[in-house]
Short mmCIF file of C-alpha atoms in Angstrom, two decimals:
data_model
loop_
_atom_site.label_atom_id
_atom_site.label_comp_id
_atom_site.label_asym_id
_atom_site.label_seq_id
_atom_site.Cartn_x
_atom_site.Cartn_y
_atom_site.Cartn_z
CA MET A 13 -13.00 -17.01 5.86
CA ASN A 14 -10.33 -16.38 3.98
CA PHE A 15 -7.66 -13.44 4.10
CA ILE A 16 -10.23 -10.28 2.81
CA ASN A 17 -13.16 -11.15 4.24
CA SER A 18 -11.50 -10.91 8.14
CA ILE A 19 -10.02 -8.22 7.28
CA LYS A 20 -12.72 -6.54 5.85
CA GLU A 21 -15.15 -7.39 9.14
CA ARG A 22 -12.07 -5.92 11.55
CA ALA A 23 -12.37 -2.61 9.36
CA LYS A 24 -16.60 -3.08 10.58
CA GLU A 25 -15.05 -2.63 14.25
CA LYS A 26 -14.40 0.92 13.75
CA LEU A 27 -15.59 2.77 10.46
CA GLN A 28 -13.28 4.50 9.00
CA THR A 29 -13.49 7.07 6.04
CA ILE A 30 -11.99 6.63 2.58
CA VAL A 31 -11.40 8.98 -0.25
CA LEU A 32 -11.75 7.79 -3.52
CA VAL A 33 -10.76 10.66 -6.55
CA GLU A 34 -11.09 8.19 -9.56
CA THR A 35 -14.54 8.67 -9.26
CA ASP A 36 -14.90 9.25 -13.51
CA ASP A 37 -14.20 5.21 -13.92
CA LEU A 38 -16.66 2.76 -13.50
CA ARG A 39 -14.81 0.29 -11.29
CA THR A 40 -14.27 3.26 -8.95
CA LEU A 41 -17.64 3.52 -8.70
CA LYS A 42 -18.55 -0.28 -8.65
CA ALA A 43 -15.87 -0.35 -5.42
CA ALA A 44 -17.77 1.81 -3.65
CA GLU A 45 -21.04 0.20 -3.95
CA ILE A 46 -19.65 -2.93 -2.62
CA VAL A 47 -17.99 -0.82 0.46
CA LEU A 48 -21.24 0.77 1.38
CA LYS A 49 -23.11 -2.25 0.99
CA GLU A 50 -21.10 -4.60 3.00
CA SER A 51 -20.44 -1.22 5.93
CA TYR A 52 -16.96 -1.82 6.21
CA ALA A 53 -16.00 2.06 5.62
CA ASN A 54 -17.77 5.68 4.95
CA ILE A 55 -17.21 6.45 1.37
CA ILE A 56 -16.08 10.40 0.31
CA LEU A 57 -16.44 10.58 -3.75
CA VAL A 58 -14.49 13.83 -4.93
CA GLY A 59 -16.13 14.69 -8.31
CA GLU A 60 -18.53 16.23 -10.53
CA GLU A 61 -21.50 15.24 -8.50
CA ILE A 62 -24.02 15.68 -11.64
CA ASP A 63 -21.12 13.18 -13.73
CA ILE A 64 -21.04 11.32 -10.78
CA LYS A 65 -25.02 10.38 -10.22
CA LYS A 66 -25.08 9.90 -13.87
CA LEU A 67 -22.42 7.31 -14.24
CA ALA A 68 -23.97 5.56 -11.60
CA ASP A 69 -27.74 5.57 -12.90
CA GLU A 70 -26.19 4.57 -15.86
CA ASN A 71 -24.76 1.33 -14.72
CA ASN A 72 -27.02 0.50 -11.63
CA ILE A 73 -25.10 1.77 -9.06
CA ASN A 74 -26.18 2.80 -5.59
CA LEU A 75 -24.03 5.50 -4.28
CA GLN A 76 -26.59 6.74 -1.60
CA GLN A 77 -24.92 6.92 1.23
CA ALA A 78 -21.48 8.10 -0.47
CA LYS A 79 -20.56 10.99 0.36
CA ILE A 80 -19.75 13.91 -2.99
CA ILE A 81 -17.17 16.70 -2.43
CA ASP A 82 -16.93 18.71 -5.69
CA PRO A 83 -12.86 20.44 -5.14
CA ARG A 84 -15.14 23.64 -7.38
CA ILE A 85 -17.76 24.66 -4.96
CA SER A 86 -16.74 22.18 -1.34
CA GLU A 87 -17.00 24.92 1.26
CA GLN A 88 -13.82 22.87 2.60
CA THR A 89 -11.56 23.64 -0.23
CA GLU A 90 -10.41 27.20 0.78
CA PHE A 91 -9.25 26.20 4.33
CA LEU A 92 -7.30 23.18 2.20
CA THR A 93 -5.35 25.40 0.05
CA GLN A 94 -4.92 27.47 3.05
CA GLU A 95 -3.28 24.15 4.62
CA PHE A 96 -1.72 23.46 1.64
CA TYR A 97 0.32 26.68 0.30
CA GLU A 98 1.73 26.35 4.29
CA LEU A 99 3.24 23.03 4.10
CA ARG A 100 4.42 23.83 0.65
CA LYS A 101 5.32 27.90 0.55
CA ASN A 102 9.11 27.15 1.33
CA LYS A 103 9.25 25.19 -2.08
CA GLY A 104 8.67 28.07 -3.92
CA ILE A 105 4.30 27.76 -4.21
CA ASP A 106 2.12 30.79 -3.67
CA LEU A 107 -1.15 31.19 -2.36
CA GLU A 108 -2.86 31.00 -6.13
CA LYS A 109 -0.56 28.42 -7.79
CA ALA A 110 -2.16 26.67 -3.62
CA ARG A 111 -5.50 26.86 -4.64
CA LYS A 112 -5.07 25.43 -8.34
CA ILE A 113 -3.69 22.29 -7.73
CA ILE A 114 -6.22 21.22 -4.69
CA THR A 115 -9.11 22.81 -6.72
CA GLU A 116 -7.75 21.20 -10.37
CA ASN A 117 -6.06 17.75 -9.14
CA PRO A 118 -8.01 15.67 -6.39
CA LEU A 119 -5.07 13.88 -5.61
CA TYR A 120 -4.27 16.72 -3.98
CA PHE A 121 -7.46 17.24 -2.49
CA GLY A 122 -8.12 13.54 -1.46
CA CYS A 123 -4.43 14.02 0.15
CA MET A 124 -5.32 17.00 2.00
CA LEU A 125 -8.84 15.70 3.15
CA VAL A 126 -6.64 13.24 4.66
CA LYS A 127 -4.63 14.74 6.17
CA VAL A 128 -6.31 17.55 8.14
CA GLY A 129 -8.49 14.79 9.22
CA TYR A 130 -11.59 15.27 7.23
CA ALA A 131 -10.77 11.27 6.38
CA ASP A 132 -8.86 8.56 7.33
CA GLY A 133 -7.30 7.60 3.75
CA MET A 134 -7.24 7.70 0.57
CA VAL A 135 -7.17 4.53 -2.12
CA ALA A 136 -6.19 5.85 -6.35
CA GLY A 137 -3.69 4.38 -8.69
CA ALA A 138 -6.78 2.77 -10.87
CA THR A 139 -5.91 5.66 -13.47
CA HIS A 140 -3.12 7.85 -12.06
CA THR A 141 0.08 6.86 -12.07
CA SER A 142 1.89 5.17 -9.15
CA SER A 143 4.74 8.34 -9.24
CA ASP A 144 1.67 10.93 -9.08
CA LEU A 145 -0.10 9.37 -6.47
CA LEU A 146 3.23 8.90 -3.93
CA ARG A 147 4.11 12.45 -5.27
CA ALA A 148 0.94 13.93 -4.05
CA ALA A 149 0.79 11.93 -0.51
CA LEU A 150 4.53 12.32 0.24
CA GLN A 151 4.11 16.36 -0.48
CA THR A 152 1.06 16.50 1.76
CA ILE A 153 0.91 13.29 4.54
CA LYS A 154 4.73 13.00 4.37
CA THR A 155 6.51 9.54 6.59
CA GLU A 156 6.25 8.80 9.85
CA LYS A 157 8.39 10.50 12.36
CA THR A 158 9.89 6.99 13.02
CA ILE A 159 10.05 5.77 9.38
CA LYS A 160 13.38 6.34 7.97
CA VAL A 161 11.83 5.00 4.39
CA ALA A 162 8.39 5.08 2.69
CA SER A 163 7.84 2.12 1.07
CA SER A 164 4.89 -0.43 -0.60
CA PHE A 165 4.32 -3.99 -0.26
CA ILE A 166 1.36 -6.30 -1.99
CA LEU A 167 -0.83 -8.51 -0.01
CA ILE A 168 -0.67 -12.12 -1.45
CA ASP A 169 -3.10 -14.39 -1.07
CA VAL A 170 -2.48 -17.85 -2.99
CA PRO A 171 -5.20 -20.64 -3.48
CA ASP A 172 -4.19 -23.91 -2.15
CA CYS A 173 -0.73 -23.17 -0.78
CA ASP A 174 1.16 -24.39 2.15
CA TYR A 175 3.68 -22.29 2.06
CA GLY A 176 4.10 -18.32 3.53
CA GLU A 177 1.21 -18.39 6.13
CA ASN A 178 -1.74 -21.00 4.25
CA GLY A 179 -0.86 -19.13 1.00
CA LEU A 180 -0.84 -15.12 2.29
CA PHE A 181 2.55 -13.49 1.57
CA ILE A 182 3.93 -9.85 2.21
CA TYR A 183 6.24 -8.33 -1.47
CA ALA A 184 7.73 -5.72 -1.15
CA ASP A 185 9.08 -3.41 -2.06
CA ALA A 186 6.76 -3.59 -5.49
CA GLY A 187 5.86 0.00 -6.28
CA LEU A 188 8.20 2.28 -5.10
CA ASN A 189 11.69 2.49 -4.38
CA GLN A 190 13.52 1.68 -7.72
CA ASN A 191 17.74 0.08 -6.54
CA PRO A 192 17.25 0.74 -2.96
CA SER A 193 20.22 0.33 -0.71
CA SER A 194 21.57 -2.56 2.16
CA GLU A 195 20.34 0.26 4.26
CA GLN A 196 16.99 1.23 2.78
CA LEU A 197 16.34 -2.38 2.14
CA ALA A 198 16.59 -3.55 5.82
CA GLU A 199 14.39 -0.47 6.65
CA ILE A 200 11.51 -1.90 3.90
CA ALA A 201 11.83 -5.50 6.09
CA TYR A 202 11.43 -3.93 9.03
CA SER A 203 8.20 -2.11 7.81
CA SER A 204 6.76 -4.97 6.06
CA ALA A 205 7.44 -7.46 8.97
CA GLN A 206 5.17 -4.67 11.26
CA THR A 207 2.56 -4.65 8.36
CA PHE A 208 2.24 -8.51 8.35
CA LYS A 209 1.88 -8.76 12.03
CA SER A 210 -0.35 -5.68 11.97
CA LEU A 211 -2.70 -7.21 9.45
CA ILE A 212 -2.68 -11.12 9.81
CA SER A 213 -1.03 -11.10 13.43
CA ARG A 214 0.95 -14.05 12.26
CA GLU A 215 4.70 -13.80 13.34
CA PRO A 216 7.11 -12.49 10.11
CA TYR A 217 9.92 -14.76 8.52
CA VAL A 218 11.45 -12.03 6.68
CA ALA A 219 13.71 -13.53 3.48
CA MET A 220 16.16 -11.07 1.60
CA LEU A 221 16.06 -12.80 -1.77
CA SER A 222 18.99 -13.08 -4.26
CA HIS A 223 19.57 -14.99 -6.71
CA SER A 224 21.72 -16.24 -4.39
CA THR A 225 21.72 -18.47 -0.74
CA PHE A 226 24.46 -18.17 1.53
CA ALA A 227 27.11 -17.12 -1.20
CA SER A 228 25.84 -20.35 -3.55
CA ALA A 229 27.11 -17.85 -6.42
CA PRO A 230 30.17 -15.34 -6.95
CA ASP A 231 30.66 -12.19 -5.32
CA HIS A 232 28.30 -9.97 -7.23
CA PRO A 233 27.47 -5.77 -6.18
CA ASP A 234 23.80 -7.36 -5.54
CA ILE A 235 24.51 -9.84 -3.41
CA ILE A 236 26.76 -7.88 -1.67
CA LYS A 237 24.12 -5.53 -0.93
CA VAL A 238 21.61 -7.51 0.04
CA ARG A 239 24.13 -9.54 2.54
CA GLU A 240 24.81 -6.26 4.34
CA ALA A 241 21.32 -5.82 4.29
CA VAL A 242 20.47 -8.59 6.28
CA LYS A 243 23.52 -7.63 8.41
CA TYR A 244 22.11 -3.85 9.16
CA ALA A 245 18.73 -5.48 10.09
CA GLN A 246 19.95 -7.66 12.68
CA ALA A 247 21.60 -5.44 14.22
CA ASN A 248 19.26 -2.57 14.59
CA TYR A 249 15.63 -4.86 14.79
CA PRO A 250 17.42 -7.11 16.95
CA GLY A 251 13.98 -9.27 17.66
CA LEU A 252 13.41 -9.44 13.48
CA LYS A 253 13.61 -12.68 12.34
CA VAL A 254 15.33 -11.96 8.81
CA ASP A 255 17.92 -13.62 7.07
CA GLY A 256 19.80 -13.75 3.73
CA GLU A 257 20.23 -14.08 1.37
CA LEU A 258 18.04 -16.85 -0.02
CA GLN A 259 17.05 -17.72 -3.31
CA LEU A 260 13.05 -18.14 -3.52
CA ASP A 261 13.13 -21.18 -3.48
CA ALA A 262 15.63 -21.61 -0.05
CA ALA A 263 12.65 -19.06 1.63
CA ILE A 264 9.58 -20.95 1.40
CA ILE A 265 10.54 -24.20 1.11
CA PRO A 266 10.86 -26.58 4.10
CA GLU A 267 12.85 -29.77 1.59
CA VAL A 268 15.12 -26.82 -0.33
CA ALA A 269 15.49 -25.04 2.83
CA LYS A 270 17.06 -28.31 4.31
CA ARG A 271 19.79 -28.59 1.54
CA LYS A 272 20.25 -24.57 1.53
CA ALA A 273 20.27 -23.25 4.56
CA LYS A 274 19.41 -26.17 6.92
CA ASP A 275 20.88 -23.95 9.73
CA SER A 276 18.07 -20.59 9.15
CA ILE A 277 15.14 -19.34 11.24
CA VAL A 278 13.79 -17.96 8.54
CA ALA A 279 14.88 -20.59 5.39
CA GLY A 280 11.35 -22.60 4.70
CA HIS A 281 9.33 -20.55 6.60
CA ALA A 282 9.24 -17.09 5.37
CA ASN A 283 6.09 -15.28 4.86
CA VAL A 284 7.71 -11.77 4.27
CA LEU A 285 9.85 -11.37 0.85
CA ILE A 286 12.38 -8.54 0.09
CA PHE A 287 13.22 -8.42 -3.14
CA PRO A 288 16.93 -6.48 -4.61
CA ASP A 289 15.12 -3.90 -6.08
CA LEU A 290 11.42 -2.19 -7.78
CA ASP A 291 11.96 -4.46 -10.64
CA SER A 292 12.33 -8.14 -9.62
CA GLY A 293 9.69 -6.75 -6.76
CA ASN A 294 6.80 -5.90 -9.24
CA ILE A 295 7.29 -8.89 -11.95
CA ALA A 296 7.74 -11.79 -8.91
CA TYR A 297 4.00 -9.94 -7.89
CA LYS A 298 2.37 -9.65 -11.23
CA ILE A 299 3.34 -13.74 -12.40
CA THR A 300 2.16 -14.37 -8.90
CA GLU A 301 -0.70 -13.15 -9.41
CA ARG A 302 -1.41 -14.53 -13.01
CA LEU A 303 -0.05 -17.74 -13.17
CA ALA A 304 -0.81 -19.11 -9.73
CA LYS A 305 -4.35 -17.37 -9.83
CA ALA A 306 -3.22 -15.56 -7.11
CA GLN A 307 -5.49 -12.56 -5.41
CA ALA A 308 -2.80 -9.61 -4.94
CA TYR A 309 -3.55 -6.52 -3.35
CA GLY A 310 -1.66 -3.49 -4.10
CA PRO A 311 0.77 -2.08 -4.04
CA ILE A 312 -0.36 -0.73 -0.18
CA THR A 313 2.22 1.74 0.89
CA GLN A 314 3.90 1.66 3.98
CA GLY A 315 5.53 4.09 6.15
CA LEU A 316 3.30 7.32 5.44
CA ALA A 317 2.05 9.65 8.68
CA LYS A 318 -1.35 8.32 7.16
CA PRO A 319 -2.26 5.58 4.90
CA ILE A 320 -2.70 6.51 1.37
CA ASN A 321 -2.84 3.74 -0.95
CA ASP A 322 -1.99 2.84 -4.84
CA LEU A 323 -3.25 0.38 -7.04
CA SER A 324 -2.44 -1.47 -10.52
CA ARG A 325 -4.12 0.08 -13.50
CA GLY A 326 -5.18 -3.20 -14.12
CA CYS A 327 -7.12 -3.94 -11.00
CA SER A 328 -10.85 -4.87 -10.53
CA ALA A 329 -13.46 -3.32 -8.27
CA GLU A 330 -13.10 -5.75 -6.36
CA ASP A 331 -9.45 -5.64 -6.11
CA ILE A 332 -10.12 -2.29 -5.49
CA ALA A 333 -12.71 -2.78 -2.50
CA GLY A 334 -9.81 -4.98 -1.23
CA ALA A 335 -8.00 -1.92 -0.74
CA ILE A 336 -10.37 0.11 0.71
CA ALA A 337 -10.95 -2.20 3.73
CA ILE A 338 -6.73 -2.38 4.17
CA THR A 339 -6.37 0.94 4.22
CA ALA A 340 -9.54 1.15 6.55
CA VAL A 341 -7.42 -1.38 9.02
CA GLN A 342 -4.50 0.41 8.78
CA ALA A 343 -6.07 3.32 9.61
CA ILE A 344 -7.37 2.06 12.61
CA GLU A 345 -4.33 0.85 13.87
CA LYS A 346 -2.74 4.20 13.75
CA VAL A 347 -5.55 5.85 15.80
CA ASN A 348 -4.39 2.12 18.18
CA THR A 349 -0.89 2.90 18.24
#
């Protein structure tokens, strides 16, 4: 059984309700059909019912089991408006502005459905930007109390690959923090390790990546940042298997690790790859996805109080369906912890 199928099986153990708001996009409706047909989540579609059903019927998509909520006429709208107003009134938003946002911006409506417990998670980003989605999530859901930095990761599944966890990797941060500090990198590493353990049920080996392996390149602020992140992570999370700075080949290839980092418990075995900035993380995951023909799920958000997850705007319906499965399992894990 491949990774995403195992996630779907876990999601079936306790069905969660996932919100989809980009209902004018055919990929979203096809993903909803996949999820409902395979029965691993309940689906709420946000939008005008007549338009959603028309688009589905024109494309032979069966959405009979989905619940459709139109923010303009829903009985939940006034309650969600009041709750959103209470969250944001200290930021200068009055009740009328809150009502306008809830009825006209589906990202906020969907997030508030999750916030108040009508749903367990949300997936979007097929047509919205990451910044718009994350702004809505951070203003409504907010971060977990124990998490200092919200971040995102990509779950990478590389076919016929002996590296990582039989081709499974987490890449972070690949969608949220542009240029994290040393402390933020350490927090991202810890969150990513916990995510790896939760989703894949294997021991995480965390590599803090750089263009240098243990001072193989002349000192530079970028290298020092990664090196300090490793020190911070090791000091604050003593049970975490984390090391660096490491070049990618030293991190994942045992033969290279023996030459470049022979005393490291992580080098050659890394399955959680922490990139020094958003540029390198995002570029790396797209290269892996396209050239290695890997399956890439995400960016998936970690550190929020409830799972609100992003998508690449180049995603397929199958990608969205996979992200829904991961979101459902994240929601189950939050209930269990």
